[in-house]
Short mmCIF file of C-alpha atoms and ligand atoms in Angstrom, two decimals:
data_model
loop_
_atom_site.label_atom_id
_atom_site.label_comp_id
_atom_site.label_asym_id
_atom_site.label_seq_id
_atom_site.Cartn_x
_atom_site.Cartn_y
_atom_site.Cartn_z
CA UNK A 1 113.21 111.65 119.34
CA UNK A 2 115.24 108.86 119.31
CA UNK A 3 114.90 105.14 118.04
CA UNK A 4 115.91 101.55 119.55
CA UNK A 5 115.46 98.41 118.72
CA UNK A 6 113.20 95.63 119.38
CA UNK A 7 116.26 93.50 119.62
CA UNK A 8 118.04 95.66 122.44
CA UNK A 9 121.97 95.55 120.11
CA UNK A 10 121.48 98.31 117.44
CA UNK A 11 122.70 101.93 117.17
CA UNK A 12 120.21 104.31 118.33
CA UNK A 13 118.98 106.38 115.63
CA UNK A 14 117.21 109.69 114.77
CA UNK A 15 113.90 109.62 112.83
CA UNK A 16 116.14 110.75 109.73
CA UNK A 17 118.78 107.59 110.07
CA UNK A 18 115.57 104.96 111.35
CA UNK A 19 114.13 106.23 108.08
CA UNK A 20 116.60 105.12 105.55
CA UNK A 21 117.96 102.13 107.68
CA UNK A 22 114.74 100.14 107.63
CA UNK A 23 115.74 97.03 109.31
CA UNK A 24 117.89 97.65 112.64
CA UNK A 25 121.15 95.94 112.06
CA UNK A 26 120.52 93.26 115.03
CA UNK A 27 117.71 92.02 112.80
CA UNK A 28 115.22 94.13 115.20
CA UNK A 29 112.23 97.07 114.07
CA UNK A 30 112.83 100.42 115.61
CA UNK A 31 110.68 102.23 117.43
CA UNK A 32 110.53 105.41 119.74
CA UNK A 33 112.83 105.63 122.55
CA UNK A 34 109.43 107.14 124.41
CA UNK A 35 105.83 107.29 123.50
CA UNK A 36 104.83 110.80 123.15
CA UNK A 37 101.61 112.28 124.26
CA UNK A 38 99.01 113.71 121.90
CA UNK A 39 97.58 117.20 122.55
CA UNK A 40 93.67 117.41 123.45
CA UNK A 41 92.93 119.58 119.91
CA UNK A 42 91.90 118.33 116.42
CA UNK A 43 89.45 119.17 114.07
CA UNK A 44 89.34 116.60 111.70
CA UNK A 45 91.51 118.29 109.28
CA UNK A 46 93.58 115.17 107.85
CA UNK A 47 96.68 117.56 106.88
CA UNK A 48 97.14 119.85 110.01
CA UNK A 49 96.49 116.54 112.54
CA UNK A 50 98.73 114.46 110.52
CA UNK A 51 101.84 117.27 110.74
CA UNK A 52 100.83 117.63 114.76
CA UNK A 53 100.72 114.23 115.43
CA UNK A 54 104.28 112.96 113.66
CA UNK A 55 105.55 116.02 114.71
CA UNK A 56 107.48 114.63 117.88
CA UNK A 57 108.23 111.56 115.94
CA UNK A 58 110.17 113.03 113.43
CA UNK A 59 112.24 115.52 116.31
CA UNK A 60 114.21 118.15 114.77
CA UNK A 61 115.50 115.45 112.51
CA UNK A 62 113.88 116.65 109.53
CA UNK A 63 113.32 120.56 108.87
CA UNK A 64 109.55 121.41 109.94
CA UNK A 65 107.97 123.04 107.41
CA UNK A 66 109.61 120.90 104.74
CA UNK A 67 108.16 118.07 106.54
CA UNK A 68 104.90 120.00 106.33
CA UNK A 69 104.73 120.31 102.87
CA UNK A 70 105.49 116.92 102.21
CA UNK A 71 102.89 116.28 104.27
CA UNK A 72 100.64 118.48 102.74
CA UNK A 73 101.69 117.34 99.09
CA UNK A 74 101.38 113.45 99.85
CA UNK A 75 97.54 113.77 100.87
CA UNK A 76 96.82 116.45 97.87
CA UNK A 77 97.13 113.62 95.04
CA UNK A 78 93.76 111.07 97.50
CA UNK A 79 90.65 111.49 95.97
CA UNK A 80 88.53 112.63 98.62
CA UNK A 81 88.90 116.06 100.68
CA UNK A 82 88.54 114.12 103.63
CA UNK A 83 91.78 111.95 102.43
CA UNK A 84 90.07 109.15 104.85
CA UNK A 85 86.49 109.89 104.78
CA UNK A 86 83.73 108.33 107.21
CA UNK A 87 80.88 106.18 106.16
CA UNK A 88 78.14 104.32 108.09
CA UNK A 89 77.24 100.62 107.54
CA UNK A 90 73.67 99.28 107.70
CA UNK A 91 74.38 98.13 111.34
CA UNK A 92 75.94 102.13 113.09
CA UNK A 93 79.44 100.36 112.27
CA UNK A 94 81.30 103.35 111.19
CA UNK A 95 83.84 102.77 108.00
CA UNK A 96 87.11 104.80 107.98
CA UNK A 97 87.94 104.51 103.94
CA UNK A 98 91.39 104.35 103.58
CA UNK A 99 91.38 103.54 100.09
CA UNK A 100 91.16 107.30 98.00
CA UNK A 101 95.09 107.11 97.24
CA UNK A 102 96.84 106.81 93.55
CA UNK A 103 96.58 102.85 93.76
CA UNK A 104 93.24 102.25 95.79
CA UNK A 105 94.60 100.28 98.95
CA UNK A 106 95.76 101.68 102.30
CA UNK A 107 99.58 101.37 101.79
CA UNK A 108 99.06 105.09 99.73
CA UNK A 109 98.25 106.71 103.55
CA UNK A 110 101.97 105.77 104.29
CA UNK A 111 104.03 105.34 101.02
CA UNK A 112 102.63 108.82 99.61
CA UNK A 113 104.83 110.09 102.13
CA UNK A 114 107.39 107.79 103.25
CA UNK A 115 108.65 108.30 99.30
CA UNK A 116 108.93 111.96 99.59
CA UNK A 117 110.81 111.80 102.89
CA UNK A 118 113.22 109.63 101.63
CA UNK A 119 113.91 111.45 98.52
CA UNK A 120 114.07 114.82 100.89
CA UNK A 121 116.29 112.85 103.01
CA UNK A 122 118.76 111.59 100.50
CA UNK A 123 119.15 114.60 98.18
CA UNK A 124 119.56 116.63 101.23
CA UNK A 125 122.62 113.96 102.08
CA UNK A 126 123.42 113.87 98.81
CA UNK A 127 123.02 110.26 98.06
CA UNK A 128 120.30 107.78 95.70
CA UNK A 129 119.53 104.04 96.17
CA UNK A 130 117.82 101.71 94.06
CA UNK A 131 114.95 100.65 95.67
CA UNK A 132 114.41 97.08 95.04
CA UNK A 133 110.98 94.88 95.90
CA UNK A 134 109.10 91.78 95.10
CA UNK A 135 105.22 91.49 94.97
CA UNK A 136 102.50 89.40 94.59
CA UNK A 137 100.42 92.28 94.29
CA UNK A 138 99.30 95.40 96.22
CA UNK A 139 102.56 96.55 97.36
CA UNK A 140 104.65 97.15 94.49
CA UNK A 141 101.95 99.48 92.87
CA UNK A 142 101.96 101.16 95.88
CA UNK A 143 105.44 101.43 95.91
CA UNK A 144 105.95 102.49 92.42
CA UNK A 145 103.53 105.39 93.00
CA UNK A 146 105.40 106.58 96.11
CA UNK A 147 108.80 106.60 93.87
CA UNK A 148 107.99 107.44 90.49
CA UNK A 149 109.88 110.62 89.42
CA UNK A 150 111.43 111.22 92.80
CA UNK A 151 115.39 112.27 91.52
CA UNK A 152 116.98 110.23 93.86
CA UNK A 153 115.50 106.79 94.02
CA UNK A 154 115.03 104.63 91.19
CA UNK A 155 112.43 101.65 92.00
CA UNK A 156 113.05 98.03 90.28
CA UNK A 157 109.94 95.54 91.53
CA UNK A 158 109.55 92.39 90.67
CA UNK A 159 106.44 90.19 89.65
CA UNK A 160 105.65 86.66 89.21
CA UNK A 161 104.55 86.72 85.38
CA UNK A 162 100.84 85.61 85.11
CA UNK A 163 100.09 85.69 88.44
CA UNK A 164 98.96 88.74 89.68
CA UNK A 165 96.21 90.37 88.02
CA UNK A 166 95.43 92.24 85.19
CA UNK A 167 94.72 95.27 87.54
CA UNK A 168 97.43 94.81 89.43
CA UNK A 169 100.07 94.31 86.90
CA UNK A 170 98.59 97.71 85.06
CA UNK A 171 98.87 99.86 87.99
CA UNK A 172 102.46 98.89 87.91
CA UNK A 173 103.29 98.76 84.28
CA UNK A 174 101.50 101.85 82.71
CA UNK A 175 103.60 104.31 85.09
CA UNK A 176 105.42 105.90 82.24
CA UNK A 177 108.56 107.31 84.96
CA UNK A 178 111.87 107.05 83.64
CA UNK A 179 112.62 105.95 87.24
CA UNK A 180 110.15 102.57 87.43
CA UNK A 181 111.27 99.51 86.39
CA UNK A 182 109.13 96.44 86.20
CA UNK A 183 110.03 92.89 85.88
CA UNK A 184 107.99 90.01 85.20
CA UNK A 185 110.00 86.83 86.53
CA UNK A 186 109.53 83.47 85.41
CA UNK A 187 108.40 81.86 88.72
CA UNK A 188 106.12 81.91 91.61
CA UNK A 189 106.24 85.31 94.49
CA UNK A 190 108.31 83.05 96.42
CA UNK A 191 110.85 82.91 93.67
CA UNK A 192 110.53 86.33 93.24
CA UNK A 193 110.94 87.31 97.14
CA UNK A 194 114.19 84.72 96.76
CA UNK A 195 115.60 86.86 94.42
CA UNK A 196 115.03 90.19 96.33
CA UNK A 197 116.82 88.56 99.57
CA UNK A 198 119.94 87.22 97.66
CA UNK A 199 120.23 90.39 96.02
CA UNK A 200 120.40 92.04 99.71
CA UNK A 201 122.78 89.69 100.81
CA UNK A 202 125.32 89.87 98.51
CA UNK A 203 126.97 92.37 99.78
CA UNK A 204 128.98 94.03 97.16
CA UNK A 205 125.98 94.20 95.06
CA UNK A 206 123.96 95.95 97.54
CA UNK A 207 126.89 98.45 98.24
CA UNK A 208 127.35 98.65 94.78
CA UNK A 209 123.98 100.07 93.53
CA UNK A 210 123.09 101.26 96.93
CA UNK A 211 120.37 98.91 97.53
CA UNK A 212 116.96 99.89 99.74
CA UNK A 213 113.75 98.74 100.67
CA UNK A 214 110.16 100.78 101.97
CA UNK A 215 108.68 97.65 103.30
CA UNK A 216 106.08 97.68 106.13
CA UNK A 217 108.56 96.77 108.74
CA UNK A 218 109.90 100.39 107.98
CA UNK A 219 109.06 102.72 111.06
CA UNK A 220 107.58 105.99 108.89
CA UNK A 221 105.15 103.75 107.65
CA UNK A 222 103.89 102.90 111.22
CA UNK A 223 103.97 106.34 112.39
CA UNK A 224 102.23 107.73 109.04
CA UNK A 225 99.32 105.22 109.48
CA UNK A 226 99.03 106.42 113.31
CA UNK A 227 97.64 109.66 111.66
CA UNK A 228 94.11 107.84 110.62
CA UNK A 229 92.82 106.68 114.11
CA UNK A 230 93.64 109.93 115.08
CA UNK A 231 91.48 111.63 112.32
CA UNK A 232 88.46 109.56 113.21
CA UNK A 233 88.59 109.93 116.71
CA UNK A 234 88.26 113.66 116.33
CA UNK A 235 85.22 113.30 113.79
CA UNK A 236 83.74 110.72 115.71
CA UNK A 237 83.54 113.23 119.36
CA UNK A 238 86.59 114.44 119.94
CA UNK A 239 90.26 112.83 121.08
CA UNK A 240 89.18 112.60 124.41
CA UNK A 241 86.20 110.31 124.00
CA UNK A 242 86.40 106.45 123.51
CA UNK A 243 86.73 104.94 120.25
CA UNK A 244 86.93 100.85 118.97
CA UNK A 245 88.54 99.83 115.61
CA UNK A 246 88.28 96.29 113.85
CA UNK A 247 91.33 95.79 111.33
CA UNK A 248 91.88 93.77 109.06
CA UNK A 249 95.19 92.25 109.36
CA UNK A 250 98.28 91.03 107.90
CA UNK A 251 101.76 92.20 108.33
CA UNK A 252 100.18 93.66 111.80
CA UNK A 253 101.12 97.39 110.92
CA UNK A 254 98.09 99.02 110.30
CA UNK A 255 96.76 97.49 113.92
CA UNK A 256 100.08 98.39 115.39
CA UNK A 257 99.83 101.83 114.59
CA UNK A 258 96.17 101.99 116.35
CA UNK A 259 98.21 100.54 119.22
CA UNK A 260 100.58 103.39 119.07
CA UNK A 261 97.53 106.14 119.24
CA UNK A 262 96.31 104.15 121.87
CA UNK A 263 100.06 104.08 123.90
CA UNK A 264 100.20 108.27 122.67
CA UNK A 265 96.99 108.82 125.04
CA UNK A 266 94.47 107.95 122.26
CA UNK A 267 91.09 106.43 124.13
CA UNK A 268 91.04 102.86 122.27
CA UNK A 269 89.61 100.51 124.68
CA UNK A 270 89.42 97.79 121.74
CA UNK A 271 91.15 96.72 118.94
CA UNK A 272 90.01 93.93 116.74
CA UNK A 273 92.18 92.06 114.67
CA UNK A 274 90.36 90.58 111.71
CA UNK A 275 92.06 87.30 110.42
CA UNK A 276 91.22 85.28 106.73
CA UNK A 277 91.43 81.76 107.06
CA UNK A 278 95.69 82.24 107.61
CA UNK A 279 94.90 83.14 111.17
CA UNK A 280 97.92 82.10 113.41
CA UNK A 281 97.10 85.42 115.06
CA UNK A 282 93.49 85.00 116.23
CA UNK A 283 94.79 81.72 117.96
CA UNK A 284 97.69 84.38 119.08
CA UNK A 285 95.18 86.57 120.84
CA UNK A 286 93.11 83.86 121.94
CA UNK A 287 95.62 81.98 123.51
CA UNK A 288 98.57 83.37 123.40
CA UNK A 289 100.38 80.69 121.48
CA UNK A 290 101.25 80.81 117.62
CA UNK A 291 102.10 77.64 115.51
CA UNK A 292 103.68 78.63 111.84
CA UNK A 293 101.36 76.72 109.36
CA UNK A 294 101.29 77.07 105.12
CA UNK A 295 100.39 79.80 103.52
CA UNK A 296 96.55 79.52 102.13
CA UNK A 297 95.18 81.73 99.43
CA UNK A 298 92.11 83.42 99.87
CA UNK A 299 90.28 85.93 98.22
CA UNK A 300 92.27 88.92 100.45
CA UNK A 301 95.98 87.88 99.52
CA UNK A 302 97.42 91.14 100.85
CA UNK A 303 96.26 89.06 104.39
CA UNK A 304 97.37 85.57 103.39
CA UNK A 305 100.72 85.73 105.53
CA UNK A 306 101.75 83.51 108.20
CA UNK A 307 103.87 85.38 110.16
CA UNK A 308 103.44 88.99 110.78
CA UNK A 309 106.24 90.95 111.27
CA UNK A 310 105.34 93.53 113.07
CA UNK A 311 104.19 91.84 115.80
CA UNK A 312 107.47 92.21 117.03
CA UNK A 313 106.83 95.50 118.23
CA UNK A 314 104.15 94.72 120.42
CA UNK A 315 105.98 91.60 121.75
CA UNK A 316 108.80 94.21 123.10
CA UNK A 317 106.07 96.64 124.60
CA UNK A 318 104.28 93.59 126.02
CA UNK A 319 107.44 92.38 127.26
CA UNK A 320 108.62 95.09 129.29
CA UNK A 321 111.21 96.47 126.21
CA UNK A 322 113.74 93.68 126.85
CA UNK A 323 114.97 93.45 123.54
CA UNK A 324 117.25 90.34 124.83
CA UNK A 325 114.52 88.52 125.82
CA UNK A 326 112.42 89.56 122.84
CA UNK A 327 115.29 88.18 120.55
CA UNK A 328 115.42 84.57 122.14
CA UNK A 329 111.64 84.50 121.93
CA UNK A 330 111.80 84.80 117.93
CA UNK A 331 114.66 83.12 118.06
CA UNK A 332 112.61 80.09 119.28
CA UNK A 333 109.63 80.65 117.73
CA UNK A 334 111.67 80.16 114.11
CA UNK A 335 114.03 77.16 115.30
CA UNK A 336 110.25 75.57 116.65
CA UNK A 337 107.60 76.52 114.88
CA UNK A 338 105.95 77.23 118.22
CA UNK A 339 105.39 80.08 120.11
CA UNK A 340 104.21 81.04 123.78
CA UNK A 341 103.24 84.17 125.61
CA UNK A 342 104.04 83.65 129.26
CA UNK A 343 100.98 83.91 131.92
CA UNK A 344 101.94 87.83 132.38
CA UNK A 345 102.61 88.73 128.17
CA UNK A 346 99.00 86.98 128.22
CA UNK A 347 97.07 88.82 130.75
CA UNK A 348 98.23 91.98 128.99
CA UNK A 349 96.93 91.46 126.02
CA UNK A 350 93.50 90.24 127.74
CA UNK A 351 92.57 94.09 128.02
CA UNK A 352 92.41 96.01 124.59
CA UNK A 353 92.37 92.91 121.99
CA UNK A 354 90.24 90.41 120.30
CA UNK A 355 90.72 88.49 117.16
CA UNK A 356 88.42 86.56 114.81
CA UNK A 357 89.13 84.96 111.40
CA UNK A 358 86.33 84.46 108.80
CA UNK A 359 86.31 81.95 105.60
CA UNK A 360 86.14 83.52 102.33
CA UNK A 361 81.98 82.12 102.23
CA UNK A 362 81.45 84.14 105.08
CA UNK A 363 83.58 87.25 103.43
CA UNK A 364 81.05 86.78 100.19
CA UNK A 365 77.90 86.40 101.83
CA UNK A 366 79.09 89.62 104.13
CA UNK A 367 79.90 91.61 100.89
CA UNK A 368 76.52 90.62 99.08
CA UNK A 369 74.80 91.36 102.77
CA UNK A 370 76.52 94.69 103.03
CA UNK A 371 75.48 95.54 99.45
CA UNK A 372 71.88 94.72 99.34
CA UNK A 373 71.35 96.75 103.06
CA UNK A 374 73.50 99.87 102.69
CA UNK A 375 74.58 100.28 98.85
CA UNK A 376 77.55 99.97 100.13
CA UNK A 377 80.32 97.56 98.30
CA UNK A 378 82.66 96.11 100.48
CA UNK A 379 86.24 94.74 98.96
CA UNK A 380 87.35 91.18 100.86
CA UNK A 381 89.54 92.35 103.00
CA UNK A 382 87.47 95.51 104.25
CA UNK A 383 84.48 92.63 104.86
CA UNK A 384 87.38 90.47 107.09
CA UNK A 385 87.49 93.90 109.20
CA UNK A 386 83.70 94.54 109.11
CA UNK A 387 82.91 91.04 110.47
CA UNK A 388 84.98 91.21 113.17
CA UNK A 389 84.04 94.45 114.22
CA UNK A 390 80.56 92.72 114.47
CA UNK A 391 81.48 89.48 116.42
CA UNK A 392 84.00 91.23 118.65
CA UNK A 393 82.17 94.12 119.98
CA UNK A 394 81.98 94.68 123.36
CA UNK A 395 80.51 97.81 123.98
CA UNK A 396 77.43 99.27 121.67
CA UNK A 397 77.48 103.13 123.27
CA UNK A 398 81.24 103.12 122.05
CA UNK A 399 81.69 103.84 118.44
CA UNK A 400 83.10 101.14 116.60
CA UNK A 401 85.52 102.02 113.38
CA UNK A 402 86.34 99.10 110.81
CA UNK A 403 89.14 100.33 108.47
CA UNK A 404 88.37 99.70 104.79
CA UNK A 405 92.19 99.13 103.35
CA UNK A 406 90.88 98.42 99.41
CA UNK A 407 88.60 99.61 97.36
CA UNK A 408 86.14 97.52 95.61
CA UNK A 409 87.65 97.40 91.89
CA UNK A 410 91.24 96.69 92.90
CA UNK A 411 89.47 92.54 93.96
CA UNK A 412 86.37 92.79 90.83
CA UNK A 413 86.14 88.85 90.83
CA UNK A 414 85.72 88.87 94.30
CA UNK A 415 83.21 91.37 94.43
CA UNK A 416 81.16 90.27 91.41
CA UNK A 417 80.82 86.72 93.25
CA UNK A 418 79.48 88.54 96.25
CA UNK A 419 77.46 91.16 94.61
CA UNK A 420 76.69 89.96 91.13
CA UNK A 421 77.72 93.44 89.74
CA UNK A 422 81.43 94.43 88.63
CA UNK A 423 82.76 97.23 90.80
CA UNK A 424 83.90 99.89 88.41
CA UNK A 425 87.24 101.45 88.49
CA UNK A 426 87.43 105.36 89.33
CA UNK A 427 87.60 108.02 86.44
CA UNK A 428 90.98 108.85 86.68
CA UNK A 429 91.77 104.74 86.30
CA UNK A 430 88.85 103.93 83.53
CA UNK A 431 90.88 104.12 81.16
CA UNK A 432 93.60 101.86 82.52
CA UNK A 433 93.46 98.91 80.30
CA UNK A 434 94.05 100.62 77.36
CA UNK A 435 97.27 102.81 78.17
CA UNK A 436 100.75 101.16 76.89
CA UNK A 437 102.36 98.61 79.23
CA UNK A 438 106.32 98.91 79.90
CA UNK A 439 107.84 95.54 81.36
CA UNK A 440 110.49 93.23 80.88
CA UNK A 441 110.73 89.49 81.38
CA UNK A 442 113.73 87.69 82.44
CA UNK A 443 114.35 84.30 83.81
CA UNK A 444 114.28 82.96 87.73
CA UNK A 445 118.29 83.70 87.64
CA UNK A 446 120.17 85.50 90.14
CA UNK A 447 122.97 87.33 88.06
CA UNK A 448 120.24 88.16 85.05
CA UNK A 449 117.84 90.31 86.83
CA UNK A 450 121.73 92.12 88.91
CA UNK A 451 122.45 92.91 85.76
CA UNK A 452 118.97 94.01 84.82
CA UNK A 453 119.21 96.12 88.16
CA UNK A 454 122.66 97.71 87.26
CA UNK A 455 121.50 99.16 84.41
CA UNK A 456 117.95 100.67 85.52
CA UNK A 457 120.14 102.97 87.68
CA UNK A 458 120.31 106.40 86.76
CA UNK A 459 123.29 109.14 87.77
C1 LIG B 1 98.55 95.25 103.22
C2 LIG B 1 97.08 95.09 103.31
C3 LIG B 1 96.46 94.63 104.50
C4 LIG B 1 97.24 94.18 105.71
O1 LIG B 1 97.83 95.24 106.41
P1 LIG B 1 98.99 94.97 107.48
O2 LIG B 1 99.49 96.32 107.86
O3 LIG B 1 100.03 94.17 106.73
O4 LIG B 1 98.42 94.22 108.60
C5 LIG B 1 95.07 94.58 104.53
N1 LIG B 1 94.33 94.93 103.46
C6 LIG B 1 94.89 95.37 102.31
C7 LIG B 1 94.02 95.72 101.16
C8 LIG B 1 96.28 95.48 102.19
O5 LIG B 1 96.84 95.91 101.03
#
């Protein structure tokens, strides 16, 4: 399998190369050269669909039964046997959980193993980076778990100090790896995301400690996340028989990756994209035009984004795969502002789409709904997903699937609000707040936290 970009003027890469390249170098996302077609088996097993399903994404780049065992390995450490199990709501809506991984949030389904193929990759290659990220949040936990102890990356991510929460911050700070290095900086995310980008464009720096990203414009994340709607297809009736999913959305890779099981022969006659009140893309789907606002925060920050990267990818699908065009499009949209779908983009998104954004009132009152019906505790941005799914559904005698991408205890205030009852944190985490904290805290600075950076790496 090969890999192009979005942009039409990068190399063309294997799955091995698209893997530790991240971002083509014409500022474009890969993605497949073809879309392949899935099989007609499945049993449900998460392990043995996931390896059959990636298998003709990954080619013969990457030895196949060391890519099984990763595979196998990355999904040992969820919670569940099921990895993502099924659960019903009050109202027959079905809930995918995607939240059993080491930090309680979807982004485990792909970093589990997007940090074990790059390690694989790069020892194989002989080569380490240092990994470098900025978060307000759920990512860099997510990332640190992915990379801690793995020989040839070592992980530096940056935090705005007091800002994220206690929960947060722990799940980050208490990984005792020699490899993980947190920083709290003196500033806001913004500041911290600054930092991060002038650290990648200074060049000699980057080349210098061999600097690398896993962020979710990276393709293995797509393609690991493409695994899920597979799963639940198969325990829902079978691959062959229709399926709907309501997601709730941000960076538009977790829906894009439903996309790509539905473009792989998947039967998805609906996807709903759930919006908080940042919702340039229900107007997107609604009218095919997108106008960049501010940034609001909510009480499901992992959604409060204004732009969504990988919407890209379905822009150059949409558009035919003219990555010129695609690339004068964006490049419009950013010097404007403004963006348009032309008559034709529009009518073919009419089809398999539909977006709705809810308020975070309408999140609690869902939540406290949810919980007094069913027993069952929603986190805010599962209950984004979950209304949607509800207000968007077009056809009751086909199943409908909301993805739940946290679990309850990783948002407590939230929940509490909604329920009146603090969500507890799983054994294995109960202890969380009292295990030793390992941080340090420099200043907003550029050349303080390179330094800091030089000398986290190891070898
Ligand atoms: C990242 C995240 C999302 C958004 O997913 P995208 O792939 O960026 O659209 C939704 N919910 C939670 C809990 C997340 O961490």
């Amino acid at each position: 399998m090969r890999y192009v970009s979005t942009r039409g003027a990068a190399p063309v890469l294997d799955f091995a190369d698209t893997l530790l390249a991240g971002l083509a170098d014409d500022g474009g996302l890969y993605v497949p050269e073809s879309w392949p077609t899935l099989g007609s088996g499945g049993r449900g097993d998460y392990v043995e669909t996931a390896v059959e399903v990636m298998a003709p994404f990954v080619g013969d780049a990457i030895d196949a039964d060391a890519f099984a065992a990763m595979v196998d390995d990355a999904y040992a450490g969820f919670d569940h046997p099921d990895v993502t199990p099924l659960v019903e709501l009050s109202d027959g809506i079905h809930l995918l959980e995607l939240f059993h991984g080491p930090t309680l949030a979807f982004k485990d389904v792909a970093l589990q193993l997007v940090g074990r193929l790059f390690d694989h990759e790069l020892s194989r290659r002989g080569e380490r980076v240092t990994i470098v990220g900025a978060t307000s949040g759920d990512t860099g936990s997510a990332a640190i778990e992915a990379c801690r102890d793995r020989e040839a990356v070592d992980i530096v991510i940056l935090h705005p100090a007091g800002r994220v929460s206690d929960v947060q911050r722990r799940q980050m700070t208490t990984v005792p790896s020699a490899n993980v290095h947190n920083v709290a900086v003196d500033g806001t995310f913004d500041d911290c995301q600054d930092l991060v980008k002038a650290m990648f464009a200074d060049v000699a720096f980057r080349d210098e400690v061999r600097l690398s990203a896993v962020n979710s414009i990276n393709w293995a994340r797509v393609m690991a996340q493409v695994v899920y709607y597979v799963v639940a297809a198969e325990r829902l009736g079978g691959r062959r028989s229709p399926v709907a999913f309501s997601v709730p959305t941000g960076n538009f890779g977790n829906v894009f990756a439903g996309h790509v099981a539905r473009l792989s022969g998947l039967e998805v006659p609906q996807l709903v994209v759930g919006s908080n009140t940042n919702d340039v893309l229900t107007r997107f789907f609604a009218e095919g035009a997108m106008d960049i606002a501010e940034v609001v925060p909510t009480t499901s920050p992992s959604m409060d984004i204004q732009v969504s990267s990988n919407l890209e990818r379905l822009l150059f699908e949409m558009g035919g795969r003219d990555g010129a065009a695609v690339g004068a499009q964006l490049d419009d949209f950013r010097a404007t502002g403004r963006f348009r779908l032309d008559a034709v983009q529009h009518a073919g998104l009419a089809d398999g789409w539909a977006g709705a954004r809810f308020g975070d009132d309408e999140v609690r009152a869902c939540i406290g709904d949810e919980a007094d019906r069913s027993g069952i505790v929603l986190d805010p941005h599962t209950a984004v997903g979950v209304l949607a799914a509800r207000a968007c559904r077009r056809d009751p005698s086909i199943p409908m699937v909301a993805l739940a991408t946290a679990h309850p205890a990783k948002f407590p205030d939230a929940v509490e609000a909604a329920t009146g009852a603090r969500p507890a944190l799983p054994e294995r985490l109960a202890d969380l707040h009292e295990r030793p904290e390992r941080l340090v805290a420099l200043p907003d600075d550029l050349a303080t936290v390179q330094d800091h950076v030089r000398s986290c790496r190891r070898g």
